[in-house]
Short mmCIF file of C-alpha atoms in Angstrom, two decimals:
data_model
loop_
_atom_site.label_atom_id
_atom_site.label_comp_id
_atom_site.label_asym_id
_atom_site.label_seq_id
_atom_site.Cartn_x
_atom_site.Cartn_y
_atom_site.Cartn_z
CA MET A 1183 94.94 -72.33 84.20
CA MET A 1184 95.48 -72.27 87.77
CA PRO A 1185 96.81 -68.44 89.02
CA ASN A 1186 99.89 -68.47 90.78
CA GLY A 1187 99.19 -65.82 92.64
CA ALA A 1188 96.06 -67.12 94.43
CA LYS A 1189 95.89 -65.70 97.57
CA ALA A 1190 92.61 -67.38 98.94
CA ILE A 1191 90.28 -70.04 98.59
CA VAL A 1192 86.39 -69.88 99.18
CA ILE A 1193 83.82 -72.97 98.94
CA GLY A 1194 80.70 -73.46 98.59
CA ALA A 1195 78.60 -76.71 99.37
CA SER A 1196 74.94 -77.88 100.74
CA ALA A 1197 73.18 -80.76 100.03
CA GLY A 1198 75.81 -83.56 99.83
CA ALA A 1199 78.70 -81.24 101.09
CA VAL A 1200 79.99 -83.34 103.73
CA GLN A 1201 80.58 -86.34 101.39
CA ALA A 1202 82.27 -83.97 98.86
CA LEU A 1203 84.53 -81.85 101.38
CA SER A 1204 85.89 -85.29 102.48
CA GLN A 1205 87.51 -85.86 98.99
CA ILE A 1206 89.02 -82.47 99.14
CA LEU A 1207 90.14 -81.35 102.25
CA PRO A 1208 92.18 -84.22 103.63
CA ARG A 1209 94.43 -83.35 100.25
CA LEU A 1210 95.48 -80.10 101.71
CA PRO A 1211 98.54 -80.43 103.81
CA ALA A 1212 99.40 -78.57 107.21
CA THR A 1213 101.36 -76.04 105.75
CA TYR A 1214 98.87 -75.10 102.94
CA PRO A 1215 99.91 -71.87 101.72
CA LEU A 1216 96.68 -70.08 101.57
CA PRO A 1217 93.46 -69.76 103.68
CA VAL A 1218 90.15 -71.76 102.84
CA VAL A 1219 86.90 -70.04 103.76
CA ILE A 1220 83.93 -72.34 103.48
CA VAL A 1221 80.15 -72.03 103.92
CA VAL A 1222 78.26 -75.41 104.21
CA HIS A 1223 74.46 -74.74 105.01
CA VAL A 1224 73.84 -76.78 107.92
CA PRO A 1225 70.51 -76.92 109.84
CA ALA A 1226 72.16 -77.79 113.03
CA ASP A 1227 74.05 -75.66 115.79
CA PRO A 1228 76.22 -76.61 116.70
CA SER A 1229 77.14 -77.87 113.23
CA GLY A 1230 79.83 -80.78 114.39
CA LEU A 1231 81.67 -79.66 110.91
CA VAL A 1232 84.72 -78.53 112.82
CA ALA A 1233 84.89 -81.74 115.05
CA LEU A 1234 84.60 -84.20 112.13
CA PHE A 1235 86.77 -82.30 109.48
CA ALA A 1236 89.77 -82.04 112.23
CA SER A 1237 89.62 -85.72 113.02
CA LYS A 1238 90.38 -85.93 109.11
CA CYS A 1239 92.66 -83.02 107.98
CA ALA A 1240 96.11 -82.06 108.56
CA ILE A 1241 95.12 -78.57 107.56
CA ARG A 1242 93.67 -76.58 110.78
CA VAL A 1243 90.08 -76.26 110.90
CA ARG A 1244 88.15 -73.70 112.98
CA GLU A 1245 84.91 -72.08 113.26
CA PRO A 1246 86.00 -68.27 113.46
CA ASP A 1247 84.76 -65.74 115.88
CA ASP A 1248 83.99 -62.22 114.77
CA LYS A 1249 87.21 -60.08 113.88
CA GLU A 1250 89.31 -63.30 113.57
CA PRO A 1251 92.54 -63.02 111.15
CA ILE A 1252 92.21 -65.29 108.08
CA GLU A 1253 95.49 -67.40 108.22
CA SER A 1254 96.94 -69.50 105.76
CA ALA A 1255 96.81 -73.13 106.41
CA CYS A 1256 93.57 -72.91 108.05
CA VAL A 1257 90.11 -73.92 106.86
CA TYR A 1258 87.46 -71.78 108.34
CA PHE A 1259 83.66 -73.30 108.63
CA ALA A 1260 80.78 -70.58 108.89
CA PRO A 1261 79.38 -70.37 112.31
CA PRO A 1262 75.35 -71.99 111.93
CA GLY A 1263 73.09 -69.29 111.87
CA TYR A 1264 75.53 -65.95 111.06
CA HIS A 1265 76.78 -65.09 107.49
CA MET A 1266 80.71 -65.16 106.99
CA LEU A 1267 82.03 -62.09 104.97
CA VAL A 1268 85.73 -61.42 104.36
CA GLU A 1269 86.91 -57.83 105.39
CA ASP A 1270 89.15 -55.63 103.29
CA ASP A 1271 92.04 -55.99 106.26
CA ARG A 1272 91.75 -59.88 105.87
CA THR A 1273 89.61 -60.42 109.12
CA ILE A 1274 86.38 -62.69 109.47
CA ALA A 1275 83.09 -60.57 109.78
CA LEU A 1276 80.25 -62.13 111.16
CA SER A 1277 76.53 -61.09 110.53
CA LEU A 1278 73.01 -61.50 111.40
CA ASP A 1279 71.35 -60.00 108.55
CA GLU A 1280 68.44 -61.72 106.67
CA PRO A 1281 68.76 -65.27 105.20
CA VAL A 1282 69.56 -64.95 101.47
CA LEU A 1283 67.63 -67.54 99.46
CA TYR A 1284 66.67 -68.82 102.59
CA SER A 1285 70.18 -69.26 103.77
CA ARG A 1286 72.32 -68.24 106.46
CA PRO A 1287 75.26 -68.62 106.25
CA SER A 1288 74.95 -67.54 102.56
CA ILE A 1289 77.45 -68.89 99.85
CA ASP A 1290 76.85 -65.25 98.05
CA VAL A 1291 77.47 -63.04 100.76
CA LEU A 1292 80.67 -64.96 101.43
CA PHE A 1293 81.76 -65.08 97.90
CA GLN A 1294 80.75 -61.51 97.12
CA SER A 1295 82.97 -60.44 99.78
CA ALA A 1296 85.77 -62.39 99.20
CA ALA A 1297 85.72 -61.22 95.68
CA ASP A 1298 85.65 -57.43 96.88
CA SER A 1299 88.67 -57.97 99.34
CA TYR A 1300 90.99 -60.49 97.25
CA GLY A 1301 89.82 -59.70 93.59
CA GLU A 1302 92.12 -61.94 91.07
CA GLY A 1303 93.82 -63.43 93.90
CA LEU A 1304 90.58 -65.44 94.95
CA ILE A 1305 89.56 -68.95 94.04
CA GLY A 1306 85.92 -69.81 94.48
CA VAL A 1307 84.88 -73.78 94.38
CA MET A 1308 81.31 -74.42 93.68
CA LEU A 1309 80.14 -77.86 94.88
CA THR A 1310 76.84 -80.23 95.18
CA GLY A 1311 74.07 -78.49 96.44
CA ALA A 1312 69.79 -78.21 96.07
CA ASN A 1313 69.43 -74.75 95.66
CA GLU A 1314 71.06 -71.67 93.70
CA ASP A 1315 72.74 -70.13 96.55
CA GLY A 1316 76.71 -69.09 95.18
CA ALA A 1317 75.43 -68.65 91.40
CA VAL A 1318 75.47 -64.79 91.98
CA GLY A 1319 78.83 -65.05 94.44
CA SER A 1320 80.75 -66.66 91.59
CA ALA A 1321 79.70 -64.52 89.31
CA ALA A 1322 80.96 -61.60 91.28
CA ILE A 1323 84.47 -63.43 91.53
CA ILE A 1324 84.85 -63.92 88.00
CA ASP A 1325 83.66 -59.98 87.81
CA ALA A 1326 86.49 -59.19 90.04
CA GLY A 1327 89.04 -60.99 87.88
CA GLY A 1328 89.22 -64.34 90.11
CA THR A 1329 88.79 -68.19 89.04
CA VAL A 1330 85.80 -70.41 89.71
CA LEU A 1331 85.93 -74.26 89.69
CA VAL A 1332 82.80 -76.00 89.87
CA GLU A 1333 81.75 -79.84 90.48
CA ASP A 1334 80.62 -81.63 87.10
CA PRO A 1335 77.02 -81.56 87.50
CA GLU A 1336 76.70 -84.68 85.80
CA HIS A 1337 78.53 -86.45 89.15
CA ALA A 1338 77.31 -84.04 91.71
CA PHE A 1339 75.40 -85.61 94.58
CA ALA A 1340 72.86 -82.66 94.13
CA ASP A 1341 73.53 -80.92 90.64
CA THR A 1342 70.98 -77.66 91.17
CA MET A 1343 73.82 -75.44 92.70
CA PRO A 1344 76.63 -76.29 90.43
CA ARG A 1345 74.49 -75.83 87.19
CA ALA A 1346 73.33 -72.59 88.40
CA ALA A 1347 76.93 -71.43 88.93
CA LEU A 1348 77.56 -72.66 85.47
CA ALA A 1349 74.47 -70.91 84.01
CA ARG A 1350 76.09 -67.44 85.21
CA CYS A 1351 79.51 -68.04 84.57
CA PRO A 1352 80.39 -69.57 81.18
CA SER A 1353 84.04 -69.29 81.95
CA ALA A 1354 84.29 -71.30 85.03
CA LEU A 1355 85.87 -74.32 84.93
CA THR A 1356 83.98 -77.96 85.23
CA LEU A 1357 86.08 -80.63 87.11
CA SER A 1358 85.48 -83.56 88.69
CA LEU A 1359 85.88 -83.76 92.74
CA ASP A 1360 88.95 -85.37 92.34
CA ALA A 1361 90.48 -83.09 89.80
CA ILE A 1362 89.21 -79.85 91.87
CA ALA A 1363 91.43 -81.74 94.56
CA ASP A 1364 94.26 -82.01 92.79
CA ARG A 1365 94.28 -78.52 91.64
CA LEU A 1366 93.67 -76.92 94.96
CA ALA A 1367 96.42 -79.20 96.84
CA GLN A 1368 98.58 -77.70 94.00
CA VAL A 1369 97.83 -74.15 94.45
CA GLY A 1370 101.00 -72.40 95.76
CA THR A 1371 103.59 -75.62 94.86
CA ILE A 1372 104.46 -74.61 91.39
CA MET B 1198 95.91 -38.22 80.83
CA ASP B 1199 99.06 -37.94 82.29
CA ALA B 1200 99.53 -41.32 84.15
CA THR B 1201 101.11 -40.06 87.28
CA LEU B 1202 98.33 -38.04 88.25
CA ASN B 1203 96.89 -41.21 88.90
CA GLN B 1204 96.72 -43.18 92.30
CA PRO B 1205 98.85 -46.34 91.71
CA ALA B 1206 95.99 -48.81 92.40
CA SER B 1207 93.16 -46.58 91.71
CA GLU B 1208 90.28 -47.40 94.20
CA PRO B 1209 86.91 -48.53 93.11
CA VAL B 1210 84.49 -45.87 92.46
CA GLU B 1211 82.01 -47.77 94.67
CA GLU B 1212 84.61 -47.11 97.74
CA ILE B 1213 84.76 -43.63 97.07
CA GLU B 1214 80.62 -43.27 96.75
CA THR B 1215 80.35 -45.50 100.05
CA TYR B 1216 82.97 -43.10 101.85
CA LEU B 1217 80.96 -39.80 100.66
CA LEU B 1218 77.48 -41.29 101.48
CA LEU B 1219 78.48 -42.17 105.06
CA GLU B 1220 80.19 -38.72 105.41
CA ALA B 1221 77.20 -37.35 104.19
CA LEU B 1222 75.01 -39.08 106.11
CA HIS B 1223 76.75 -38.03 109.36
CA ARG B 1224 77.24 -34.71 108.42
CA ARG B 1225 73.32 -34.08 107.43
CA TYR B 1226 71.68 -36.33 110.12
CA HIS B 1227 74.26 -37.33 112.29
CA TYR B 1228 73.90 -40.78 112.06
CA ASP B 1229 77.31 -42.20 112.29
CA PHE B 1230 77.94 -45.15 110.47
CA ARG B 1231 81.44 -44.40 109.29
CA HIS B 1232 83.21 -47.15 111.83
CA TYR B 1233 81.06 -50.06 110.50
CA ALA B 1234 82.34 -53.33 109.51
CA ARG B 1235 82.92 -52.61 105.77
CA ALA B 1236 81.89 -55.47 104.20
CA SER B 1237 78.31 -55.59 105.50
CA ILE B 1238 77.99 -51.82 104.99
CA ARG B 1239 79.04 -52.26 101.32
CA ARG B 1240 75.98 -55.08 101.00
CA ARG B 1241 73.40 -53.27 102.92
CA LEU B 1242 74.42 -50.01 100.69
CA ARG B 1243 74.02 -52.43 97.67
CA GLN B 1244 70.72 -53.81 98.56
CA ALA B 1245 69.40 -50.61 99.61
CA CYS B 1246 70.21 -48.92 96.40
CA GLN B 1247 68.59 -52.03 94.11
CA GLN B 1248 65.75 -51.80 96.61
CA LEU B 1249 65.16 -48.69 96.65
CA GLY B 1250 65.63 -48.05 92.99
CA PHE B 1251 68.82 -45.83 92.97
CA ALA B 1252 71.16 -46.48 90.11
CA SER B 1253 74.30 -45.96 92.24
CA ILE B 1254 75.04 -44.76 95.51
CA SER B 1255 75.88 -41.56 94.50
CA MET B 1256 72.22 -41.10 93.56
CA MET B 1257 71.51 -42.38 96.93
CA GLN B 1258 73.18 -40.01 98.32
CA ASP B 1259 71.86 -36.69 96.12
CA ALA B 1260 68.34 -38.08 97.55
CA LEU B 1261 69.53 -38.55 101.40
CA LEU B 1262 70.67 -35.04 101.26
CA HIS B 1263 67.63 -33.60 99.95
CA ASP B 1264 64.80 -35.69 101.18
CA GLU B 1265 64.54 -36.74 104.90
CA ALA B 1266 61.97 -39.49 103.71
CA VAL B 1267 65.26 -41.16 102.45
CA LEU B 1268 66.70 -41.30 105.66
CA THR B 1269 64.30 -43.30 107.29
CA ARG B 1270 64.11 -45.94 104.24
CA LEU B 1271 68.25 -46.18 104.57
CA LEU B 1272 68.18 -46.70 108.14
CA ASP B 1273 65.70 -49.52 108.05
CA PHE B 1274 68.58 -50.91 105.65
CA LEU B 1275 71.79 -49.99 107.89
CA THR B 1276 70.58 -51.16 111.15
CA VAL B 1277 68.49 -54.32 110.14
CA GLN B 1278 68.59 -56.75 112.76
CA VAL B 1279 66.90 -59.89 113.29
CA SER B 1280 66.71 -61.36 116.53
CA GLU B 1281 64.56 -63.60 118.78
CA MET B 1282 63.59 -64.02 122.44
CA PHE B 1283 66.05 -66.07 124.39
CA ARG B 1284 68.33 -66.72 121.70
CA ASP B 1285 71.40 -68.70 122.50
CA PRO B 1286 69.13 -70.28 125.41
CA GLY B 1287 72.38 -71.26 126.86
CA TYR B 1288 73.42 -67.87 127.19
CA PHE B 1289 70.14 -67.36 129.42
CA LYS B 1290 70.42 -70.23 131.86
CA ALA B 1291 73.77 -69.23 132.50
CA ILE B 1292 72.70 -65.76 133.33
CA ARG B 1293 70.03 -67.90 135.78
CA GLU B 1294 72.45 -69.96 137.44
CA LYS B 1295 75.59 -68.04 137.41
CA VAL B 1296 74.84 -64.24 137.16
CA VAL B 1297 71.90 -64.11 139.50
CA PRO B 1298 72.87 -65.09 142.69
CA HIS B 1299 75.53 -62.01 142.56
CA LEU B 1300 72.62 -59.81 141.58
CA GLN B 1301 70.56 -60.95 144.07
CA THR B 1302 73.17 -59.59 146.17
CA TYR B 1303 72.53 -55.74 145.14
CA PRO B 1304 69.54 -53.64 146.40
CA SER B 1305 68.69 -52.02 143.16
CA LEU B 1306 69.65 -52.94 139.92
CA LYS B 1307 70.55 -51.14 136.57
CA ILE B 1308 70.70 -53.33 133.66
CA TRP B 1309 71.58 -51.70 129.90
CA ILE B 1310 70.78 -53.58 126.73
CA ALA B 1311 72.60 -52.01 124.62
CA GLY B 1312 71.66 -52.13 120.56
CA CYS B 1313 68.34 -53.48 121.89
CA SER B 1314 66.53 -53.56 118.37
CA GLY B 1315 62.89 -54.36 118.49
CA GLY B 1316 62.99 -55.46 122.25
CA GLU B 1317 63.22 -59.17 121.69
CA GLU B 1318 66.29 -59.17 123.97
CA LEU B 1319 64.84 -56.78 126.29
CA TYR B 1320 61.60 -58.81 127.03
CA SER B 1321 63.84 -61.80 127.68
CA PHE B 1322 65.55 -60.20 130.17
CA ALA B 1323 62.60 -58.80 131.93
CA ILE B 1324 61.10 -61.97 131.92
CA LEU B 1325 63.68 -63.80 133.49
CA LEU B 1326 64.24 -61.31 135.86
CA GLN B 1327 60.65 -61.64 136.88
CA GLU B 1328 61.57 -65.45 137.21
CA GLU B 1329 63.84 -64.80 139.05
CA GLY B 1330 62.04 -62.10 141.62
CA LEU B 1331 64.55 -59.29 140.46
CA LEU B 1332 62.05 -57.05 138.43
CA ASP B 1333 60.98 -54.96 141.06
CA ARG B 1334 63.95 -53.74 141.95
CA THR B 1335 65.89 -53.41 138.47
CA LEU B 1336 65.94 -50.37 136.21
CA ILE B 1337 66.53 -51.73 132.70
CA TYR B 1338 68.10 -49.11 130.15
CA ALA B 1339 66.85 -50.25 126.29
CA THR B 1340 68.92 -48.34 123.71
CA ASP B 1341 69.39 -48.14 119.77
CA ILE B 1342 69.72 -45.64 116.90
CA ASN B 1343 67.06 -46.75 115.13
CA PRO B 1344 63.92 -44.65 116.08
CA THR B 1345 61.54 -47.02 114.29
CA ALA B 1346 63.43 -49.94 116.25
CA LEU B 1347 62.93 -48.16 119.49
CA GLU B 1348 59.42 -47.88 118.58
CA THR B 1349 58.61 -51.32 117.93
CA ALA B 1350 60.68 -52.41 121.32
CA GLN B 1351 58.55 -50.30 123.20
CA LYS B 1352 54.88 -51.33 122.02
CA GLY B 1353 56.14 -55.20 122.67
CA ILE B 1354 54.03 -56.69 119.57
CA TYR B 1355 55.50 -59.59 117.50
CA ALA B 1356 54.04 -61.77 114.87
CA LEU B 1357 52.38 -64.69 116.12
CA ASP B 1358 54.30 -67.21 113.73
CA ARG B 1359 57.35 -66.08 116.16
CA ILE B 1360 56.38 -67.53 119.19
CA ALA B 1361 56.94 -71.14 118.80
CA THR B 1362 60.79 -70.26 118.40
CA PHE B 1363 60.51 -67.76 121.50
CA THR B 1364 58.73 -70.50 123.54
CA ARG B 1365 61.23 -73.28 122.87
CA ASN B 1366 64.07 -71.12 123.53
CA HIS B 1367 62.11 -69.67 126.56
CA GLN B 1368 62.10 -73.42 127.76
CA ARG B 1369 65.87 -74.37 127.12
CA SER B 1370 66.81 -71.41 129.07
CA GLY B 1371 65.43 -72.68 131.91
CA GLY B 1372 62.62 -70.45 132.22
CA ARG B 1373 60.26 -71.41 135.47
CA THR B 1374 57.32 -70.25 134.03
CA SER B 1375 54.95 -70.55 130.64
CA LEU B 1376 56.11 -67.72 127.87
CA SER B 1377 52.45 -67.54 127.45
CA ASP B 1378 52.01 -65.84 130.81
CA TYR B 1379 53.66 -62.81 129.46
CA TYR B 1380 51.93 -61.91 126.24
CA SER B 1381 48.08 -62.32 124.75
CA SER B 1382 47.18 -62.63 121.46
CA ALA B 1383 45.25 -60.78 119.01
CA TYR B 1384 44.91 -62.06 115.59
CA ASP B 1385 48.19 -62.78 114.00
CA ARG B 1386 50.16 -60.71 116.60
CA VAL B 1387 50.80 -61.16 119.90
CA VAL B 1388 51.54 -58.06 122.71
CA PHE B 1389 53.85 -58.48 125.37
CA ASP B 1390 52.41 -57.49 129.34
CA ARG B 1391 53.26 -53.91 129.85
CA LYS B 1392 54.36 -54.64 133.02
CA LEU B 1393 57.59 -56.18 131.70
CA ARG B 1394 58.19 -52.31 130.62
CA GLU B 1395 57.17 -50.90 133.53
CA ARG B 1396 60.97 -50.45 134.86
CA VAL B 1397 62.05 -49.97 131.28
CA VAL B 1398 63.60 -46.72 130.12
CA PHE B 1399 63.68 -46.42 126.26
CA SER B 1400 66.42 -44.24 125.19
CA ASP B 1401 68.41 -43.32 121.41
CA HIS B 1402 72.28 -43.83 121.94
CA SER B 1403 74.72 -44.44 119.79
CA LEU B 1404 77.78 -46.55 121.10
CA ALA B 1405 79.32 -44.24 118.07
CA ASN B 1406 79.14 -40.76 119.45
CA ASP B 1407 77.42 -40.97 122.74
CA ALA B 1408 78.57 -41.17 126.46
CA VAL B 1409 78.35 -43.28 129.55
CA PHE B 1410 74.88 -42.32 131.08
CA ALA B 1411 74.23 -44.78 134.21
CA GLU B 1412 76.42 -47.06 136.44
CA CYS B 1413 75.21 -50.88 135.91
CA GLN B 1414 75.54 -54.08 137.08
CA PHE B 1415 74.96 -55.91 133.79
CA VAL B 1416 75.45 -54.93 129.99
CA SER B 1417 74.01 -57.32 127.56
CA CYS B 1418 75.10 -56.30 124.01
CA ARG B 1419 74.87 -59.31 121.73
CA ASN B 1420 75.59 -59.41 118.16
CA VAL B 1421 75.93 -55.23 117.86
CA MET B 1422 79.34 -55.10 117.66
CA ILE B 1423 79.78 -57.66 115.05
CA TYR B 1424 78.90 -55.00 112.72
CA PHE B 1425 81.35 -51.96 114.11
CA ASP B 1426 85.25 -51.97 112.99
CA ARG B 1427 87.81 -52.52 116.00
CA PRO B 1428 88.00 -48.87 116.48
CA LEU B 1429 84.60 -48.54 116.98
CA GLN B 1430 84.46 -51.90 118.88
CA ASP B 1431 86.99 -50.60 120.98
CA ARG B 1432 84.80 -47.34 121.74
CA ALA B 1433 82.05 -49.40 122.76
CA LEU B 1434 83.62 -51.93 124.84
CA GLY B 1435 85.30 -48.76 126.84
CA LEU B 1436 81.73 -47.32 127.41
CA PHE B 1437 81.17 -50.54 128.60
CA ARG B 1438 83.79 -51.00 131.05
CA ASP B 1439 83.33 -47.36 132.13
CA SER B 1440 79.42 -47.78 132.73
CA LEU B 1441 79.88 -50.89 134.27
CA SER B 1442 80.24 -51.17 138.20
CA ARG B 1443 82.70 -52.97 140.30
CA ARG B 1444 83.19 -56.50 139.02
CA GLY B 1445 80.14 -55.84 136.75
CA PHE B 1446 79.08 -58.25 134.06
CA LEU B 1447 79.39 -58.12 130.01
CA GLY B 1448 77.30 -60.32 127.65
CA LEU B 1449 78.31 -60.66 124.21
CA GLY B 1450 76.95 -62.83 121.48
CA SER B 1451 78.24 -66.14 121.00
CA LYS B 1452 80.56 -65.51 118.30
CA GLU B 1453 81.89 -62.49 119.73
CA THR B 1454 85.13 -62.00 121.62
CA LEU B 1455 87.28 -59.85 123.82
CA ARG B 1456 90.35 -61.18 122.51
CA PHE B 1457 90.86 -58.62 119.35
CA SER B 1458 90.40 -55.91 121.31
CA GLU B 1459 92.59 -53.21 123.51
CA HIS B 1460 90.08 -53.75 126.61
CA ALA B 1461 90.99 -57.39 126.62
CA ASP B 1462 92.60 -56.70 130.03
CA ALA B 1463 89.72 -54.93 131.25
CA PHE B 1464 87.66 -58.00 131.73
CA THR B 1465 87.70 -61.64 132.84
CA GLU B 1466 85.95 -64.42 131.56
CA PHE B 1467 83.25 -65.39 133.94
CA VAL B 1468 81.20 -67.90 131.86
CA ARG B 1469 83.75 -68.65 128.75
CA GLU B 1470 81.36 -70.53 127.03
CA GLU B 1471 78.48 -67.95 127.03
CA LYS B 1472 80.93 -65.28 126.40
CA ILE B 1473 79.81 -63.54 129.69
CA TYR B 1474 82.50 -61.45 131.45
CA ARG B 1475 83.45 -59.74 134.41
CA ARG B 1476 84.93 -55.96 135.02
CA ARG B 1477 88.21 -56.72 136.23
CA ASP B 1478 88.68 -54.57 139.69
CA ALA B 1479 91.47 -55.73 142.39
#
């Protein structure tokens, strides 16, 4: 079910994100074999996400600069107010293009570019959220041969985002937060 | 078909189309986006294709080559830049507090706003310089590749609903006056005072193709190079280094860095957290 050739993980979350990510990110070891690239919709600048999760996590947590190389064993949070994309040479590209679905950073923008770059080696994770951002991006990941995991809408803090993703991606896996954390923690260890 | 004729991993058709369109755009109209960061270009071309109603990037290329009107519309997608006045107020505050004391020692100043887009950054600088008593002896170069953006910058007209953000930013940047001193409103728009642009030279200039044109004490180029690939970024930074006077200042966007550039050694950090650098001279 989970590809052994996984190269990167992308995660999208909105309302309720901090709680949901708190169940996942602390489970990843300091030597985690993949990069984890995350878009959370946050109004505030600075977002405080890096400080918050750095204190809870073994894995390194960063808010990247433009052109920063994407490395394994590191979590990257999109800087507030910027879209974050993955370049073909596996570096971070930031953009100030218009918000998508009122959001910048946008989950769709990250997922689409990461799907272009990583293809079947990409695992996308859609968590709680109250808008439909990420549904189109999830479909792009599936189209490129990647895998999409979606938080069970029945138990999500806000179910709009996971439901929208599932509606666009019938082949996505619906899992509890715990099960998502298990899967991600196991990637690369098998 | 003989499989050996195929490349080992066949390139996506969209990549070929993108390469060809950028080549066509350059050869036909001399706009050079060939070294723009590919992930953003891909997104913008997909958007342009969809919104301009083309079935593929190749179809758009065909129209572009034969109809100049398509160029103008495509440029608006490729150079879209959303900015605001006094964006990142801390940047302007640092300029007031740490850079202005140096600028005050010059009898005359030249400042280059590279990639000025619709002029928001330009008017921010003009107002700051006015407040600091420097505008009268400063010449500002405002350059961009998009003629529509330059025209907007030259007019200095903005939607009224953007003024609240501009005003808040201006105050947070340490503004000594009221932003409303510099514009007059009419209906749902505001027009910035023409005095602010009396000392401004607006010009078409491409960081991809054009050369150094003046010696400046300050170059501000924020959130422009995030759209460039590394080689083009290096070209632009080389231009800035050569444009700056001895120990001149360079301001970048808040998430931009010289760390990954071949010109990193040509500059020193001046205000690290605001991405203000200074040319390194013995």
